[in-house]
XYZ file of C-alpha atoms in Angstrom:
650
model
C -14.712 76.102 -19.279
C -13.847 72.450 -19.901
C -11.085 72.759 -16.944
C -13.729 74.133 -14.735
C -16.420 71.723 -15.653
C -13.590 68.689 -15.181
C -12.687 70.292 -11.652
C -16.550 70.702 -11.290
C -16.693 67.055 -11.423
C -13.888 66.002 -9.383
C -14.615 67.500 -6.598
C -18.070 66.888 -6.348
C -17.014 62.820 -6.718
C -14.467 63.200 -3.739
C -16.954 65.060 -1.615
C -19.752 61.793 -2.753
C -17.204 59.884 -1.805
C -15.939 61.369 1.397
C -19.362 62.128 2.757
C -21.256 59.109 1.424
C -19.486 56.386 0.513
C -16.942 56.897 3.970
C -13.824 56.614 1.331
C -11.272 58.829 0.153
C -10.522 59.366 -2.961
C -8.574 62.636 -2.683
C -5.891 63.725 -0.041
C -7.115 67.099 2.022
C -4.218 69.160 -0.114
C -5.117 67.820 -3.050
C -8.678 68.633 -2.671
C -7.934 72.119 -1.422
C -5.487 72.877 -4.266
C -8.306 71.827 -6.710
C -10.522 73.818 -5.069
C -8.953 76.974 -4.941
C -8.168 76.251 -8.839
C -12.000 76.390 -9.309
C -12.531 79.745 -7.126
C -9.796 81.248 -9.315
C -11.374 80.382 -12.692
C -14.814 81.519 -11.572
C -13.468 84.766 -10.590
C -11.299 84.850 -13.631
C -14.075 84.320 -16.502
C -17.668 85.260 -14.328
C -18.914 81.846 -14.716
C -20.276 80.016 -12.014
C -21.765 75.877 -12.754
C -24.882 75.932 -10.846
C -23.225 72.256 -9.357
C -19.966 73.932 -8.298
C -19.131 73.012 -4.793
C -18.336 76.903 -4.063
C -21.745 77.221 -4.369
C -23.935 76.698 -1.327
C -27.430 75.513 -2.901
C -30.622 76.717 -1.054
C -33.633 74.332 -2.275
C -36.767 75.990 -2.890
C -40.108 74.754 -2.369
C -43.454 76.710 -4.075
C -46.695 76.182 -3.758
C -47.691 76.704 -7.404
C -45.600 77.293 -10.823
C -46.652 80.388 -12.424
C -48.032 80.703 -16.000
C -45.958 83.270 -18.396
C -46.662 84.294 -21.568
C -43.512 83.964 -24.430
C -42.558 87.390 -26.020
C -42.635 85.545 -28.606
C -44.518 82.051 -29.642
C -42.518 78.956 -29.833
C -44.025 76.826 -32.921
C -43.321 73.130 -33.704
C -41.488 72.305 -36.596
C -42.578 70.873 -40.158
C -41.484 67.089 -40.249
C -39.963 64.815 -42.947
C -38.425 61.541 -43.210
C -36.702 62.126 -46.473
C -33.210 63.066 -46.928
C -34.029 64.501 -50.065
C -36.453 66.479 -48.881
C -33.643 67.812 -46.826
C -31.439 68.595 -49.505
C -34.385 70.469 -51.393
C -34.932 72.666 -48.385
C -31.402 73.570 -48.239
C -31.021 74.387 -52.266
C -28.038 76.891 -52.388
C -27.603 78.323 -48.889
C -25.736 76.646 -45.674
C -27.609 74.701 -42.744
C -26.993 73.411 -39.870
C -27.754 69.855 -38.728
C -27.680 69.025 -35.486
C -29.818 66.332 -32.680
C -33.405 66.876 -31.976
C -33.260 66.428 -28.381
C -36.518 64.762 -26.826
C -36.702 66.453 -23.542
C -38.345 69.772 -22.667
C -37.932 72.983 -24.827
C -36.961 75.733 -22.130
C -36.296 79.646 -22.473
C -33.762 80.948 -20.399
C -32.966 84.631 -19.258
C -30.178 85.955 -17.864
C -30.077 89.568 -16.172
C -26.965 91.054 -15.316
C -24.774 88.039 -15.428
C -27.412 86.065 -13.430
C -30.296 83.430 -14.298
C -33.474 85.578 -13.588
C -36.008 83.022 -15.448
C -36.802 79.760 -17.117
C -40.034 79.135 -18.825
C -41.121 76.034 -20.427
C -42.199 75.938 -23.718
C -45.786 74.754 -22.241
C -48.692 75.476 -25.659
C -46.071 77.386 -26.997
C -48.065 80.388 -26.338
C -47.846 80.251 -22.414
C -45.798 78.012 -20.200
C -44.676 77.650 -16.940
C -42.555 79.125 -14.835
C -39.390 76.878 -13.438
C -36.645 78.924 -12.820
C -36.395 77.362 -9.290
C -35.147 74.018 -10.720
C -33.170 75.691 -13.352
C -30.776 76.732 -11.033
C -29.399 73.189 -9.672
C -29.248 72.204 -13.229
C -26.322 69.988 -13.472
C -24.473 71.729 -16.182
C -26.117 75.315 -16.171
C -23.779 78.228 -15.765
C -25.750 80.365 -12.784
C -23.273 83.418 -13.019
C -22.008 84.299 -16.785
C -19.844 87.109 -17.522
C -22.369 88.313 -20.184
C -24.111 90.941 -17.752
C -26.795 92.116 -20.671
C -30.188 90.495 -21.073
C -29.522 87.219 -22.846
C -32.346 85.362 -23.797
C -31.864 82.078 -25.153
C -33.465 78.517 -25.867
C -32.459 75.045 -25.079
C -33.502 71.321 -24.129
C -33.842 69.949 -20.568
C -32.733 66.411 -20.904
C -32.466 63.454 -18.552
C -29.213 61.136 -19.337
C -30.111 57.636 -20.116
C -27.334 56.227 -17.640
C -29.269 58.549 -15.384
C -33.230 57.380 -16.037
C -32.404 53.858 -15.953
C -30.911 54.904 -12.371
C -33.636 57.238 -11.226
C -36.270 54.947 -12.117
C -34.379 51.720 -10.234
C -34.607 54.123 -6.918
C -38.238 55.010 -7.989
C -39.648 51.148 -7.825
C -41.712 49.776 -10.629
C -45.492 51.278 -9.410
C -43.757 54.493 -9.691
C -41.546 54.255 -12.543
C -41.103 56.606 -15.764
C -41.420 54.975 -19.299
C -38.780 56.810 -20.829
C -36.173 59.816 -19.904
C -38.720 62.557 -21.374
C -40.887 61.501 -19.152
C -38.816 61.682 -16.470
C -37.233 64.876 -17.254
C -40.587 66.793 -17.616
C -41.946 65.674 -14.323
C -39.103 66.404 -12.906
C -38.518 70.259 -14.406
C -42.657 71.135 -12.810
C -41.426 69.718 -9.563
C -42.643 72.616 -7.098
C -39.562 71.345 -4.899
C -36.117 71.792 -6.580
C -34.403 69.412 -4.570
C -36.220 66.966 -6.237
C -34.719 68.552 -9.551
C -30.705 69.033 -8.131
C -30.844 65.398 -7.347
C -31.940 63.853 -11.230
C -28.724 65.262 -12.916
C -31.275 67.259 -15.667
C -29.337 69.100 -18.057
C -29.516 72.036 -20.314
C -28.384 71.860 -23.855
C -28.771 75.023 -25.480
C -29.677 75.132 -29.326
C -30.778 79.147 -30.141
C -29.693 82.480 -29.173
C -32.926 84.644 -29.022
C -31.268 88.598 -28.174
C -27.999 89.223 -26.454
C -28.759 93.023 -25.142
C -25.574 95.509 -26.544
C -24.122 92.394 -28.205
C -23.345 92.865 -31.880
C -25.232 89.413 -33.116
C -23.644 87.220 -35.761
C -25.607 86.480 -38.922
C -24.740 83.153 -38.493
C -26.751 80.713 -35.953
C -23.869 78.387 -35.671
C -21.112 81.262 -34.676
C -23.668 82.520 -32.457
C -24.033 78.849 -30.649
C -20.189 78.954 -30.501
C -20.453 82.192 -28.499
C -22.907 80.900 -26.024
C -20.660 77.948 -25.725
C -17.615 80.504 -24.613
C -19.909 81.734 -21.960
C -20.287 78.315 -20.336
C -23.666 77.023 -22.476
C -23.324 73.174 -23.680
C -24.693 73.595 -26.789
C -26.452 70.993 -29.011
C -24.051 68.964 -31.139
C -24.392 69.689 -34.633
C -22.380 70.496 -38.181
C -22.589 72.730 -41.055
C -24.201 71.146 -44.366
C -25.029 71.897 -48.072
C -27.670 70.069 -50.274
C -24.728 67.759 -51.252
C -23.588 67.105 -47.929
C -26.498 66.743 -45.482
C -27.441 63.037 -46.289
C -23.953 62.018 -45.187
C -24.249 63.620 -42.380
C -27.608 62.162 -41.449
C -26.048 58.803 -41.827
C -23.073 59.793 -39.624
C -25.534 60.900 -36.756
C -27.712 58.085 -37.514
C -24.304 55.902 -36.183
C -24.319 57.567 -33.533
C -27.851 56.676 -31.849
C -26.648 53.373 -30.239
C -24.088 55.445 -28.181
C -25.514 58.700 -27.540
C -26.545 59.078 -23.479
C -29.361 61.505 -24.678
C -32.917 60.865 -25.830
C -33.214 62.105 -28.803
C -36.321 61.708 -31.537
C -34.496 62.454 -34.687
C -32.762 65.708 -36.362
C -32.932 69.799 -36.918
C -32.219 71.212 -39.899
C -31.978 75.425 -40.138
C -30.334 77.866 -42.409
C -27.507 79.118 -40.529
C -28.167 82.976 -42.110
C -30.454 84.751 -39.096
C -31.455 87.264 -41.730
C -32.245 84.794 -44.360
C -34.122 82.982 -41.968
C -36.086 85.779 -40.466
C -36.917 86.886 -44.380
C -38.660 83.529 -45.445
C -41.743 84.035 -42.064
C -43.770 81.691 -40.968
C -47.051 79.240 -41.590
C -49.876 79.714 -39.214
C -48.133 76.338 -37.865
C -44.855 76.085 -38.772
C -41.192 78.881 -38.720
C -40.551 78.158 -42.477
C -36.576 78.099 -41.548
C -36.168 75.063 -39.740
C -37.459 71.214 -41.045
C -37.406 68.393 -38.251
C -36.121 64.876 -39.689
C -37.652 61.493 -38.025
C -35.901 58.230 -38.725
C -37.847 56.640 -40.841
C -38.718 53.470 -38.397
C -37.708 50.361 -40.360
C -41.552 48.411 -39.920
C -42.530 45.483 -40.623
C -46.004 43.374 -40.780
C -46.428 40.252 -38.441
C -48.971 38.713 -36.826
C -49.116 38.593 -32.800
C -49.389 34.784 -31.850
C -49.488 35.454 -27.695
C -49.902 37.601 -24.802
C -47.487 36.384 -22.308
C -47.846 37.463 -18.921
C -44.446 37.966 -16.871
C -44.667 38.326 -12.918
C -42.184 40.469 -11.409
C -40.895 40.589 -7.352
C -43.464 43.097 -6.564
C -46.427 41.278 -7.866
C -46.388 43.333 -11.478
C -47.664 41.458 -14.149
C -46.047 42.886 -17.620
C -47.460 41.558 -21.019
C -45.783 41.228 -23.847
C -46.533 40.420 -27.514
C -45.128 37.287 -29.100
C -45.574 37.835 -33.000
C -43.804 35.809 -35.600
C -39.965 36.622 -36.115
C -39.048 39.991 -37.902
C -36.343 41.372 -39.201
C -35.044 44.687 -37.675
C -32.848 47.207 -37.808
C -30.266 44.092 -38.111
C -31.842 41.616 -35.924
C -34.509 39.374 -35.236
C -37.430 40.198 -33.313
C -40.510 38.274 -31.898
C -41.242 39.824 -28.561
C -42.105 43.215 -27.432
C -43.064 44.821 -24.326
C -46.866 46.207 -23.954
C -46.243 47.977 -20.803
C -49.393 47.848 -18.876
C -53.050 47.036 -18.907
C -53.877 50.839 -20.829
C -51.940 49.988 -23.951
C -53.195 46.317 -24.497
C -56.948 48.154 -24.616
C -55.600 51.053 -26.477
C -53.802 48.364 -29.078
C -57.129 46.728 -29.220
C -54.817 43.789 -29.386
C -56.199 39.958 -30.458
C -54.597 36.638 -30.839
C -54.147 36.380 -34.641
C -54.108 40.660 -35.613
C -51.849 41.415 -37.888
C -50.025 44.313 -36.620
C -46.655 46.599 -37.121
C -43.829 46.786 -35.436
C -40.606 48.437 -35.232
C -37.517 49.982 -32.722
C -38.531 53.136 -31.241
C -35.213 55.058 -31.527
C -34.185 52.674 -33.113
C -33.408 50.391 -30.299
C -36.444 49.405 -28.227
C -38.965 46.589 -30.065
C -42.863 48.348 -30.062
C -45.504 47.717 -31.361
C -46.851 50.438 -34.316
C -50.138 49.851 -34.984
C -52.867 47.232 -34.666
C -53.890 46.427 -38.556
C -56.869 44.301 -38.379
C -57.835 44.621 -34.546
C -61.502 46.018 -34.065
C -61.955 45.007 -30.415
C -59.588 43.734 -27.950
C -60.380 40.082 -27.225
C -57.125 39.549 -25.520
C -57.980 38.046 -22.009
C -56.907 40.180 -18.944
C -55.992 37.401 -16.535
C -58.137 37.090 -13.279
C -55.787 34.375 -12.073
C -51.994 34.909 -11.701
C -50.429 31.999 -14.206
C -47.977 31.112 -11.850
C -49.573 30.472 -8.823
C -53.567 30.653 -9.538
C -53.982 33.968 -7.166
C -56.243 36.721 -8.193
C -55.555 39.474 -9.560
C -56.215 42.949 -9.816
C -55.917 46.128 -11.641
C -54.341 49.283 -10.033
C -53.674 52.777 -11.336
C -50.063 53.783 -11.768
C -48.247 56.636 -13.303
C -48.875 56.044 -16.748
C -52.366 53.799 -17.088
C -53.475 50.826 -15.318
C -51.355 47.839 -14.455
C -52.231 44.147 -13.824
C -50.809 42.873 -9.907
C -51.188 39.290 -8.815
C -52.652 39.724 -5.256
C -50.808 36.617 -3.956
C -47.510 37.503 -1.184
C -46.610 33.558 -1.840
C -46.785 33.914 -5.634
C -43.749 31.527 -6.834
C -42.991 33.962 -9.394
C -42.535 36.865 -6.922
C -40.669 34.446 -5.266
C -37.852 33.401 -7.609
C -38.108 36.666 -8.529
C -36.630 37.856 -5.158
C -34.078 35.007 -4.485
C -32.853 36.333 -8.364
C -32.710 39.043 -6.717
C -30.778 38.267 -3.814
C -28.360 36.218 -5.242
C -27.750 38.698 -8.552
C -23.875 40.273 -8.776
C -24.535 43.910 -7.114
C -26.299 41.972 -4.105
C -25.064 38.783 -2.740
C -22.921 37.413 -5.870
C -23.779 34.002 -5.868
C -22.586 32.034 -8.977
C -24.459 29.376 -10.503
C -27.894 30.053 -9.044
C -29.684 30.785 -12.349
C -33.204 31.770 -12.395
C -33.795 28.630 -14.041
C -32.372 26.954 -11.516
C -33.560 28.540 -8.965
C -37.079 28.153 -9.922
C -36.139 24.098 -9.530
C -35.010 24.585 -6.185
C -37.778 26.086 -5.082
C -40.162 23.245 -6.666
C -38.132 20.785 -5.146
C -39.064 22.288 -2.003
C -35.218 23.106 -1.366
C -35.975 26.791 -1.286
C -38.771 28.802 0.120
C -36.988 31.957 1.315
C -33.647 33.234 0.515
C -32.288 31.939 4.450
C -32.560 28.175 2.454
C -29.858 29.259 -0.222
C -27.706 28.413 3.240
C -28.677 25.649 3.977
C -28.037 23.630 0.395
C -25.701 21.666 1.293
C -28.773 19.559 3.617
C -29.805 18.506 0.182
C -26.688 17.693 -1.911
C -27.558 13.968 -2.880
C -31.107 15.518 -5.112
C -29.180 18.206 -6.284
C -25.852 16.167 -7.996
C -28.486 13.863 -9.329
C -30.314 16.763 -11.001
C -29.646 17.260 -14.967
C -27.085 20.099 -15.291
C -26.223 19.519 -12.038
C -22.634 17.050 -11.118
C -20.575 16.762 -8.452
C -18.426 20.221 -9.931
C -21.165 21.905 -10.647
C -22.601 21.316 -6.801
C -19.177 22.160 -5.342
C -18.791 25.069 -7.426
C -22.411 26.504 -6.374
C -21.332 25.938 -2.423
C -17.542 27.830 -2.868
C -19.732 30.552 -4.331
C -22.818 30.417 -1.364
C -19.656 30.425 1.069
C -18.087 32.941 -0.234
C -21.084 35.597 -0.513
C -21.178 34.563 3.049
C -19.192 38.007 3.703
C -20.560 40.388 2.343
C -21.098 44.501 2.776
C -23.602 46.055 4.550
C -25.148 47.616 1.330
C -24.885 44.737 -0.654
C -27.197 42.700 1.999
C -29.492 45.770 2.473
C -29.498 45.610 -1.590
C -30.432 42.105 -1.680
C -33.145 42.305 0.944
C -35.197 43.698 -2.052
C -36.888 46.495 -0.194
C -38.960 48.794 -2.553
C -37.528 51.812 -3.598
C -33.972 50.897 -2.560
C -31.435 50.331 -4.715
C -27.750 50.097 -3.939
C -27.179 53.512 -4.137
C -29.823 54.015 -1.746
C -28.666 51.038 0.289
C -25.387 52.815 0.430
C -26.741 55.975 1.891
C -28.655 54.481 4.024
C -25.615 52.618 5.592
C -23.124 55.494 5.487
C -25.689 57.444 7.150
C -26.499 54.844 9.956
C -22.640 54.329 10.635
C -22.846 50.816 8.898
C -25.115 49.194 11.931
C -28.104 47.297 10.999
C -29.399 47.773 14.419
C -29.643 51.429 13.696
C -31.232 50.757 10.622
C -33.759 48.431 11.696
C -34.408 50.696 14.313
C -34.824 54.329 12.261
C -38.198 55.942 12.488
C -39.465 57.713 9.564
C -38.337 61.159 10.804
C -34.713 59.476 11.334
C -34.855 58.546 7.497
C -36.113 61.193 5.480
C -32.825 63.193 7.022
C -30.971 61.143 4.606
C -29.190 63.239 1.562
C -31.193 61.778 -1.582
C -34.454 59.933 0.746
C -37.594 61.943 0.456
C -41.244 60.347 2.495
C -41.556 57.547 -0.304
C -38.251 55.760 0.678
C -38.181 56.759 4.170
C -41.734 55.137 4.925
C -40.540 52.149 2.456
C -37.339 51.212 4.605
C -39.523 51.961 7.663
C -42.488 49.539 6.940
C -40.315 47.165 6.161
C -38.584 46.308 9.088
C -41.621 46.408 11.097
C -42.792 43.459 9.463
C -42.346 40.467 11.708
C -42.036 37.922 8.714
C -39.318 40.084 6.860
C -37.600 40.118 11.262
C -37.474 36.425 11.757
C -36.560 36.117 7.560
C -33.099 38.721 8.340
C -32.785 36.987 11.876
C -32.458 33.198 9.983
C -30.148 34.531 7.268
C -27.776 36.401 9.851
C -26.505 33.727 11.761
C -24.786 32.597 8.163
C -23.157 35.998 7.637
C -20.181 38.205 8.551
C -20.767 41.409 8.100
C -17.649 43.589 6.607
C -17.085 46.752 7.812
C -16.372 49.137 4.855
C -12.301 48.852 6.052
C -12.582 45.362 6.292
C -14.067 45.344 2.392
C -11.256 47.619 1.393
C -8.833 45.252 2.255
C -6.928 43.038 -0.121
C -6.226 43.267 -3.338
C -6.995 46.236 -5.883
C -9.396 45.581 -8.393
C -7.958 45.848 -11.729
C -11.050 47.728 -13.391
C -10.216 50.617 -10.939
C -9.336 53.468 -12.317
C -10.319 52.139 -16.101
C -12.197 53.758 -18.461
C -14.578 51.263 -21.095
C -17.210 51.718 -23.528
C -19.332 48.846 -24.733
C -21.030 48.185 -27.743
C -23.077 45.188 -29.430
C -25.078 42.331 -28.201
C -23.428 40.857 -24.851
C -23.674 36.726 -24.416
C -22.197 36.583 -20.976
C -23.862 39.095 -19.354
C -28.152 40.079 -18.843
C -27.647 43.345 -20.676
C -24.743 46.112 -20.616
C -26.224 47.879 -17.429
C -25.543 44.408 -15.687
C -21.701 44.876 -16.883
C -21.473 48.138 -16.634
C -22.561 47.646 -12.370
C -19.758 45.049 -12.828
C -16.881 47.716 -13.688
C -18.281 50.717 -11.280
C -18.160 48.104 -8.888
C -14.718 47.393 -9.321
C -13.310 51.150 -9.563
C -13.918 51.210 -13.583
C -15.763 53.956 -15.681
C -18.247 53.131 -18.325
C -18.926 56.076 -20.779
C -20.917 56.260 -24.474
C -18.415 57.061 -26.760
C -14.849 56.170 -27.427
C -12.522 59.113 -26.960
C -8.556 59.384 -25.729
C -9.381 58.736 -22.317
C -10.637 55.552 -23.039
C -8.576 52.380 -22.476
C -10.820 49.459 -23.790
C -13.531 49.098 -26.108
C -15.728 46.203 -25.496
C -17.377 44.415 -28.539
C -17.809 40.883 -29.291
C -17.695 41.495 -32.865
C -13.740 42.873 -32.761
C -13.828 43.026 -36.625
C -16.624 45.007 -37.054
C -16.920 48.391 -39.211
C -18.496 50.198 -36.569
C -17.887 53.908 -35.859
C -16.956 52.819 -32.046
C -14.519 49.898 -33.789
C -13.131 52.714 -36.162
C -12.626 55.440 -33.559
C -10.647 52.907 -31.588
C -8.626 51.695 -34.013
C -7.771 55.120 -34.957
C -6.809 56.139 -31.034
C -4.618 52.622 -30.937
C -7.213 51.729 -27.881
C -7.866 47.615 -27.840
C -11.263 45.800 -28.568
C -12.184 43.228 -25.947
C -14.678 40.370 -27.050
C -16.313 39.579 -23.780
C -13.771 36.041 -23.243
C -11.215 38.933 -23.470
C -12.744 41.061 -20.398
C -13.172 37.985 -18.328
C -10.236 36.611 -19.122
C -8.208 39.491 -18.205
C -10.280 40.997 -15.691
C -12.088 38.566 -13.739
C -9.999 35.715 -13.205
């Protein structure tokens, strides 16, 4: 299964790439002799990956998703936050530990060797019927060679590395706070296109019946057997009373690098007939425990609503509260969200209020302690450039817009844009400094960042700035002067598209902007991966005369490169590398920003440190760290970030 599942995967890359990206990646007989490797296996064990390329996917689109009724209820689980409590519930008999995934609970069925239906879990009593999207599940086994009824339970998840993708495409009026989100308005799609092209998964945690099948008594032999058949199940290990609180710890080490959402841990007697002896509560099976993390909180009290204006217009508050200690580091900002949650909050200058790391990771704010009535202001005026404002409905609540096209803010916003690494690559154009440029009056559209050099007696005289620094800034403005068709498309900021898109969009248009500018909607929405949304997005926007005579100033600076021209030269040295990194990063915005740095270059960035990979990235090399001590252990090297750019980017 793992062969098939790595074949799975390398074909469907070299087809991206051969179909999308205009590259190749694999040679015709190499392709074909993986291919007909895959074919063999699937005829060889039954199993078919409902993302194998032998399988021709037909999307469907309903009109409705039916209600069903469970044969039998699904109830939530009893909670704790105790490990002791854990070992109590255990007292003499074996468990099983393993993550509690926070996705969507599905029941699967399988007829005959073949998926007949997936229902969600819904009120637990009735849910819905999705067996549609089910079946371009990324890693769910269409075809098994189990040809019984098999019933069976699991989690559709959403990758992180896959959300913070999905919701870059979706633009920030549309965008999902977090992957369960995501995943479970993605799953009631009524068009399963929509589904095959978020990469949901299934992770599989109980075997309900297996028809003719001699059932273990134990859960976790049973989870091994749906794993044979093709299932990825949920990870977990076998505890005692004396054992599980180690074990908690060793998942708890593993938060920071697991791709999956998940909202704590499981705990259930591995004995099916022990289990099915103890019942039920009117509320709870009386056989399984869930553990939460117990949030490290702490008390502050919020000292500021700052308001933060994004490209788009979005204004985003965010709490500053005196400095906390968390989880291992110091906090004094967190995100609000929107509009909905500062009311909800009841938030005032001066509450004292809780806050912690959701998962451990993500500064939020608990509770509001002393709060009665929000008296935080809602701005009418944008505090950038004095336009009004306004409240709009999104997705999730209301959000705060400043109304104002000219806003500065949305304006260094864009040229950040525009000049950031996966778009035009200009070194030394800071935000910071941008937002002096445009002051200054030497910027007003991104077309001016080509014309600097008209000013370069203010600028060496500016502090920070010297005669290197200003020479430096113009090598890098002249260099970014060719650039790739996506790259530029990228950079234009156009809602909805982000380079992947951009890429598509070029690939698809033969790499002309003509063609591009020209597409009607109809043209667009052909495009693998475009639905209406981006289509109309991409159309609108070169209709506008401003954004025409903005492209027309900026292209009489720029060569274009073809994508053979922009293979030519030198081989990265990323390409082909596999990397994980870990721990606060100095030189770079955040590790999505470095991780776009190694794709971009032909590298792989993955969660966890295995054989495959060839450097770990951490800054603090000495650290005790499960990633530190896994790499040690493999003999792979740890790479402060001077390391990386030392050996990689110089």
């Amino acid at each position: 299964m793992n062969r098939m599942k790595d074949l799975v995967e390398k074909l469907n890359e070299a087809a991206k790439a051969y179909y999308q990206e205009d590259r190749e990646i694999l040679s015709n007989q190499e392709y074909d002799a993986l291919y007909d490797e895959l074919v063999a296996l699937e005829e060889k064990t039954g199993m078919i990956l409902a993302n194998s390329p032998t399988q021709k996917v037909g999307y469907t689109v309903l009109s409705n998703l039916t209600k069903v009724r469970h044969e039998s209820p699904i109830l939530s689980l009893d909670k704790t936050k105790e490990t002791a409590k854990l070992a109590s519930f255990l007292a003499d008999k074996k468990g099983i530990l393993s993550w509690k995934l926070d996705g969507l609970t599905i029941v699967l069925k399988y007829k005959n060797g073949t998926l007949e239906q997936a229902i969600t879990r819904g009120n637990g009593e009735v849910g819905e019927d999705i067996t549609h999207n089910a079946k371009v599940f990324s890693n769910l086994p269409v075809s098994i060679p189990f040809k019984g009824e098999l019933v069976l339970r699991g989690e559709g998840v959403i990758p992180y590395s896959a959300f913070y993708r999905i919701n870059e495409e979706l633009g920030e009026d549309e965008q999902y706070k977090n992957p369960r989100n995501l995943c479970s308005g993605t799953v009631r799609q009524l068009n399963s296109e929509i589904a095959a092209k978020r990469n949901v998964k299934f992770i599989a945690f109980t075997l309900v019946s297996a028809e003719g099948e001699e059932i273990s008594d134990s859960k976790s032999v049973n989870m091994d057997w749906l794993a044979s058949l093709g299932f990825d199940v949920v990870e977990h290990v076998m505890v005692t009373a004396e054992t599980v609180a180690n074990e908690v710890e060793n998942f708890r080490n593993k938060i920071e690098e697991n791709d999956i959402a998940s909202d704590g841990l499981v705990l259930t007697f591995d004995s099916i007939s022990y289990s099915q002896s103890l019942g039920r509560t009117a509320k709870f099976p009386k056989d399984s425990i869930a553990f939460k993390w117990a949030d490290e909180m702490a008390e502050t009290t919020l000292r500021e609503i700052e308001w933060n204006t994004s490209r788009t217009g979005l204004m985003n508050p965010v709490a500053i509260f005196d400095p906390v200690e968390l989880e291992g580091s110091t906090v004094s900002r967190a995100s609000v969200h929107n509009v909905s949650i500062l009311k909800e909050l009841k938030l005032s200058i001066g509450d004292k209020i809780k806050v912690y790391k959701a998962n451990m990771i993500i500064p939020q704010i608990a509770e509001n302690l002393t709060g009665e009535v929000s008296t935080a202001e809602i701005p009418k005026n944008c505090f950038v450039c004095g336009g009004e404002t306004e409240v709009r409905k999104l997705r999730d609540g209301e959000a705060l817009y400043c109304t104002n096209p000219n806003c500065s803010a949305q304006r260094i916003q864009a040229l950040s844009h525009f000049v950031s690494r996966d778009a035009m690559n200009m070194e030394g154009l800071s935000e910071e400094t941008l937002k002096k440029f445009l002051e200054k009056g030497f910027v007003a559209n991104y077309p001016d960042i080509f014309r600097l050099e008209q000013h370069k007696e203010e600028i060496t005289q500016m502090d920070g700035f010297g005669e290197k620094s200003y020479n430096n800034l113009i090598a890098s403005i002249e260099k970014a002067k060719n650039v790739e068709l996506p790259n530029f498309i990228y950079a234009l900021g156009i809602n909805h598209v982000g380079l992947r898109n951009a890429k598509l969009l070029c690939a698809n248009f033969e790499f002309d902007l003509e063609k591009i500018k020209q597409a009607t909607e109809e043209e667009l929405v052909q495009v693998e991966g475009f639905g209406g949304i981006i289509a109309h997005s991409i159309c609108a926007y070169f209709k506008e005369e401003e954004h025409l005579k903005l492209l027309e100033d900026a292209l009489q600076y720029l060569s274009i490169l073809l994508p053979e021209q922009a293979a030519e030269g030198e081989e990265s040295p990323l390409n082909g590398l596999t990397f994980v990194v870990t721990g606060d990063l100095e030189h770079f915005a955040n590790r999505k920003e470095l991780q776009a740095l190694i794709e971009k270059g032909g590298g792989k960035v993955t969660g966890s440190v295995t054989k495959k990979t060839n450097f770990l990235i951490n800054n603090d090399i000495h650290s005790v760290s499960s990633k530190n001590k896994k790499a040690a252990e493999l003999g792979i090297p740890i790479l402060s970030e001077n390391d990386f750019i030392e050996r990689f980017l110089k």
